[in-house]
JSON list of C-alpha atoms in Angstrom, two decimals:
[
{"chain": "A", "resi": 1, "resn": "MET", "atom": "CA", "xyz": [-25.24, -181.76, 1.97]},
{"chain": "A", "resi": 2, "resn": "ASP", "atom": "CA", "xyz": [-21.54, -182.28, 1.70]},
{"chain": "A", "resi": 3, "resn": "SER", "atom": "CA", "xyz": [-19.35, -183.71, -0.98]},
{"chain": "A", "resi": 4, "resn": "LYS", "atom": "CA", "xyz": [-19.09, -187.03, 0.94]},
{"chain": "A", "resi": 5, "resn": "ASN", "atom": "CA", "xyz": [-22.86, -187.31, 0.75]},
{"chain": "A", "resi": 6, "resn": "ALA", "atom": "CA", "xyz": [-22.75, -186.46, -2.95]},
{"chain": "A", "resi": 7, "resn": "TYR", "atom": "CA", "xyz": [-20.08, -189.13, -3.55]},
{"chain": "A", "resi": 8, "resn": "ALA", "atom": "CA", "xyz": [-22.29, -191.65, -1.75]},
{"chain": "A", "resi": 9, "resn": "TYR", "atom": "CA", "xyz": [-25.09, -190.81, -4.16]},
{"chain": "A", "resi": 10, "resn": "LEU", "atom": "CA", "xyz": [-22.72, -191.95, -7.02]},
{"chain": "A", "resi": 11, "resn": "THR", "atom": "CA", "xyz": [-21.31, -195.06, -5.40]},
{"chain": "A", "resi": 12, "resn": "THR", "atom": "CA", "xyz": [-23.55, -196.74, -2.81]},
{"chain": "A", "resi": 13, "resn": "GLU", "atom": "CA", "xyz": [-26.29, -199.17, -3.24]},
{"chain": "A", "resi": 14, "resn": "GLU", "atom": "CA", "xyz": [-28.16, -197.48, -0.43]},
{"chain": "A", "resi": 15, "resn": "ALA", "atom": "CA", "xyz": [-28.51, -194.27, -2.45]},
{"chain": "A", "resi": 16, "resn": "LYS", "atom": "CA", "xyz": [-29.88, -196.30, -5.34]},
{"chain": "A", "resi": 17, "resn": "GLN", "atom": "CA", "xyz": [-32.32, -198.06, -3.10]},
{"chain": "A", "resi": 18, "resn": "LEU", "atom": "CA", "xyz": [-33.46, -194.76, -1.54]},
{"chain": "A", "resi": 19, "resn": "CYS", "atom": "CA", "xyz": [-34.10, -193.23, -4.90]},
{"chain": "A", "resi": 20, "resn": "MET", "atom": "CA", "xyz": [-36.16, -196.30, -5.86]},
{"chain": "A", "resi": 21, "resn": "HIS", "atom": "CA", "xyz": [-37.99, -196.12, -2.54]},
{"chain": "A", "resi": 22, "resn": "PHE", "atom": "CA", "xyz": [-39.00, -192.52, -3.38]},
{"chain": "A", "resi": 23, "resn": "GLY", "atom": "CA", "xyz": [-39.95, -193.52, -6.94]},
{"chain": "A", "resi": 24, "resn": "LEU", "atom": "CA", "xyz": [-37.31, -191.38, -8.52]},
{"chain": "A", "resi": 25, "resn": "PRO", "atom": "CA", "xyz": [-35.43, -192.34, -11.72]},
{"chain": "A", "resi": 26, "resn": "ASP", "atom": "CA", "xyz": [-31.88, -193.37, -11.39]},
{"chain": "A", "resi": 27, "resn": "TYR", "atom": "CA", "xyz": [-30.51, -190.54, -13.52]},
{"chain": "A", "resi": 28, "resn": "LEU", "atom": "CA", "xyz": [-31.87, -188.06, -11.03]},
{"chain": "A", "resi": 29, "resn": "ARG", "atom": "CA", "xyz": [-29.64, -189.54, -8.29]},
{"chain": "A", "resi": 30, "resn": "ILE", "atom": "CA", "xyz": [-26.61, -188.87, -10.51]},
{"chain": "A", "resi": 31, "resn": "GLU", "atom": "CA", "xyz": [-27.76, -185.27, -11.33]},
{"chain": "A", "resi": 32, "resn": "LEU", "atom": "CA", "xyz": [-28.26, -184.61, -7.62]},
{"chain": "A", "resi": 33, "resn": "ALA", "atom": "CA", "xyz": [-24.74, -185.82, -6.82]},
{"chain": "A", "resi": 34, "resn": "VAL", "atom": "CA", "xyz": [-23.22, -183.70, -9.53]},
{"chain": "A", "resi": 35, "resn": "PHE", "atom": "CA", "xyz": [-25.03, -180.57, -8.47]},
{"chain": "A", "resi": 36, "resn": "LYS", "atom": "CA", "xyz": [-24.31, -181.23, -4.78]},
{"chain": "A", "resi": 37, "resn": "ILE", "atom": "CA", "xyz": [-20.61, -181.38, -5.64]},
{"chain": "A", "resi": 38, "resn": "ILE", "atom": "CA", "xyz": [-20.77, -178.13, -7.56]},
{"chain": "A", "resi": 39, "resn": "GLY", "atom": "CA", "xyz": [-22.83, -176.53, -4.81]},
{"chain": "A", "resi": 40, "resn": "VAL", "atom": "CA", "xyz": [-20.22, -177.44, -2.12]},
{"chain": "A", "resi": 41, "resn": "LEU", "atom": "CA", "xyz": [-17.47, -176.08, -4.28]},
{"chain": "A", "resi": 42, "resn": "VAL", "atom": "CA", "xyz": [-19.32, -172.77, -4.75]},
{"chain": "A", "resi": 43, "resn": "LEU", "atom": "CA", "xyz": [-19.94, -172.51, -0.98]},
{"chain": "A", "resi": 44, "resn": "VAL", "atom": "CA", "xyz": [-16.34, -173.24, 0.06]},
{"chain": "A", "resi": 45, "resn": "LEU", "atom": "CA", "xyz": [-14.63, -171.02, -2.46]},
{"chain": "A", "resi": 46, "resn": "PRO", "atom": "CA", "xyz": [-13.34, -167.85, -0.81]},
{"chain": "A", "resi": 47, "resn": "VAL", "atom": "CA", "xyz": [-15.69, -165.52, -2.62]},
{"chain": "A", "resi": 48, "resn": "ARG", "atom": "CA", "xyz": [-17.38, -163.21, -0.19]},
{"chain": "A", "resi": 49, "resn": "GLN", "atom": "CA", "xyz": [-20.16, -161.98, -2.33]},
{"chain": "A", "resi": 50, "resn": "GLY", "atom": "CA", "xyz": [-21.96, -163.21, -5.43]},
{"chain": "A", "resi": 51, "resn": "TYR", "atom": "CA", "xyz": [-25.05, -164.60, -6.78]},
{"chain": "A", "resi": 52, "resn": "LEU", "atom": "CA", "xyz": [-23.58, -168.14, -7.17]},
{"chain": "A", "resi": 53, "resn": "LYS", "atom": "CA", "xyz": [-23.53, -168.67, -3.45]},
{"chain": "A", "resi": 54, "resn": "GLU", "atom": "CA", "xyz": [-27.19, -167.55, -3.25]},
{"chain": "A", "resi": 55, "resn": "TRP", "atom": "CA", "xyz": [-28.13, -170.07, -5.91]},
{"chain": "A", "resi": 56, "resn": "ALA", "atom": "CA", "xyz": [-26.13, -172.81, -4.16]},
{"chain": "A", "resi": 57, "resn": "TYR", "atom": "CA", "xyz": [-27.98, -172.17, -0.91]},
{"chain": "A", "resi": 58, "resn": "ALA", "atom": "CA", "xyz": [-31.32, -172.07, -2.73]},
{"chain": "A", "resi": 59, "resn": "GLY", "atom": "CA", "xyz": [-30.56, -175.33, -4.47]},
{"chain": "A", "resi": 60, "resn": "PHE", "atom": "CA", "xyz": [-29.66, -177.04, -1.24]},
{"chain": "A", "resi": 61, "resn": "ALA", "atom": "CA", "xyz": [-32.76, -175.69, 0.46]},
{"chain": "A", "resi": 62, "resn": "ILE", "atom": "CA", "xyz": [-34.94, -177.05, -2.38]},
{"chain": "A", "resi": 63, "resn": "THR", "atom": "CA", "xyz": [-33.12, -180.42, -2.12]},
{"chain": "A", "resi": 64, "resn": "VAL", "atom": "CA", "xyz": [-33.56, -180.63, 1.67]},
{"chain": "A", "resi": 65, "resn": "ILE", "atom": "CA", "xyz": [-37.26, -179.61, 1.50]},
{"chain": "A", "resi": 66, "resn": "SER", "atom": "CA", "xyz": [-37.86, -182.03, -1.32]},
{"chain": "A", "resi": 67, "resn": "GLY", "atom": "CA", "xyz": [-36.20, -184.81, 0.65]},
{"chain": "A", "resi": 68, "resn": "PHE", "atom": "CA", "xyz": [-38.56, -184.12, 3.60]},
{"chain": "A", "resi": 69, "resn": "ILE", "atom": "CA", "xyz": [-41.56, -184.21, 1.29]},
{"chain": "A", "resi": 70, "resn": "ALA", "atom": "CA", "xyz": [-40.30, -187.43, -0.43]},
{"chain": "A", "resi": 71, "resn": "HIS", "atom": "CA", "xyz": [-39.98, -189.22, 2.91]},
{"chain": "A", "resi": 72, "resn": "LEU", "atom": "CA", "xyz": [-43.51, -188.32, 3.88]},
{"chain": "A", "resi": 73, "resn": "ALA", "atom": "CA", "xyz": [-45.00, -189.04, 0.43]},
{"chain": "A", "resi": 74, "resn": "SER", "atom": "CA", "xyz": [-43.37, -192.48, 0.31]},
{"chain": "A", "resi": 75, "resn": "GLY", "atom": "CA", "xyz": [-44.92, -193.51, 3.58]},
{"chain": "A", "resi": 76, "resn": "ASP", "atom": "CA", "xyz": [-41.94, -192.99, 5.84]},
{"chain": "A", "resi": 77, "resn": "SER", "atom": "CA", "xyz": [-42.47, -191.89, 9.43]},
{"chain": "A", "resi": 78, "resn": "LEU", "atom": "CA", "xyz": [-42.11, -188.23, 10.50]},
{"chain": "A", "resi": 79, "resn": "LEU", "atom": "CA", "xyz": [-39.01, -189.39, 12.49]},
{"chain": "A", "resi": 80, "resn": "SER", "atom": "CA", "xyz": [-37.44, -190.63, 9.29]},
{"chain": "A", "resi": 81, "resn": "ALA", "atom": "CA", "xyz": [-38.08, -187.24, 7.66]},
{"chain": "A", "resi": 82, "resn": "LEU", "atom": "CA", "xyz": [-36.74, -185.35, 10.65]},
{"chain": "A", "resi": 83, "resn": "SER", "atom": "CA", "xyz": [-33.22, -185.65, 9.34]},
{"chain": "A", "resi": 84, "resn": "ALA", "atom": "CA", "xyz": [-34.21, -183.35, 6.51]},
{"chain": "A", "resi": 85, "resn": "ILE", "atom": "CA", "xyz": [-35.49, -180.73, 8.93]},
{"chain": "A", "resi": 86, "resn": "VAL", "atom": "CA", "xyz": [-32.16, -180.93, 10.90]},
{"chain": "A", "resi": 87, "resn": "GLY", "atom": "CA", "xyz": [-30.40, -180.51, 7.52]},
{"chain": "A", "resi": 88, "resn": "LEU", "atom": "CA", "xyz": [-32.46, -177.44, 6.85]},
{"chain": "A", "resi": 89, "resn": "ALA", "atom": "CA", "xyz": [-31.74, -175.95, 10.19]},
{"chain": "A", "resi": 90, "resn": "LEU", "atom": "CA", "xyz": [-28.00, -176.36, 9.61]},
{"chain": "A", "resi": 91, "resn": "LEU", "atom": "CA", "xyz": [-28.25, -174.90, 6.11]},
{"chain": "A", "resi": 92, "resn": "LEU", "atom": "CA", "xyz": [-30.20, -171.87, 7.37]},
{"chain": "A", "resi": 93, "resn": "THR", "atom": "CA", "xyz": [-27.62, -171.36, 10.13]},
{"chain": "A", "resi": 94, "resn": "SER", "atom": "CA", "xyz": [-24.86, -171.39, 7.55]},
{"chain": "A", "resi": 95, "resn": "TYR", "atom": "CA", "xyz": [-26.77, -169.04, 5.24]},
{"chain": "A", "resi": 96, "resn": "PHE", "atom": "CA", "xyz": [-27.49, -166.45, 7.93]},
{"chain": "A", "resi": 97, "resn": "SER", "atom": "CA", "xyz": [-23.94, -166.67, 9.33]},
{"chain": "A", "resi": 98, "resn": "PHE", "atom": "CA", "xyz": [-22.50, -166.15, 5.86]},
{"chain": "A", "resi": 99, "resn": "HIS", "atom": "CA", "xyz": [-24.60, -162.97, 5.51]},
{"chain": "A", "resi": 100, "resn": "LYS", "atom": "CA", "xyz": [-23.71, -161.73, 9.01]},
{"chain": "A", "resi": 101, "resn": "ILE", "atom": "CA", "xyz": [-20.05, -162.26, 8.38]},
{"chain": "A", "resi": 102, "resn": "ASN", "atom": "CA", "xyz": [-20.17, -160.42, 4.99]},
{"chain": "A", "resi": 103, "resn": "LYS", "atom": "CA", "xyz": [-22.14, -157.56, 6.39]},
{"chain": "A", "resi": 104, "resn": "CYS", "atom": "CA", "xyz": [-19.32, -156.39, 8.53]}
]
């Protein structure tokens, strides 16, 4: 869920192959990369409050959950899909930490 990952979506053959494996059109890979870059920028900007950060977190959550489902639906093992669950745990940790910091 970082900009390095989004850049890889745009530049690597592995990302193209993964989207093909999931049965996704190639343009979706590019859209995901663009929105991931925007989402990272929104999250790292020093704005303490705002609905944009909430939308960025929601977008990343949807992406990670969709990735988990895509792995399972394409016949991958649960172990392969586990990386998405780890990503979701990290995302939720970030989300709740952000809210705890901004509550004070």
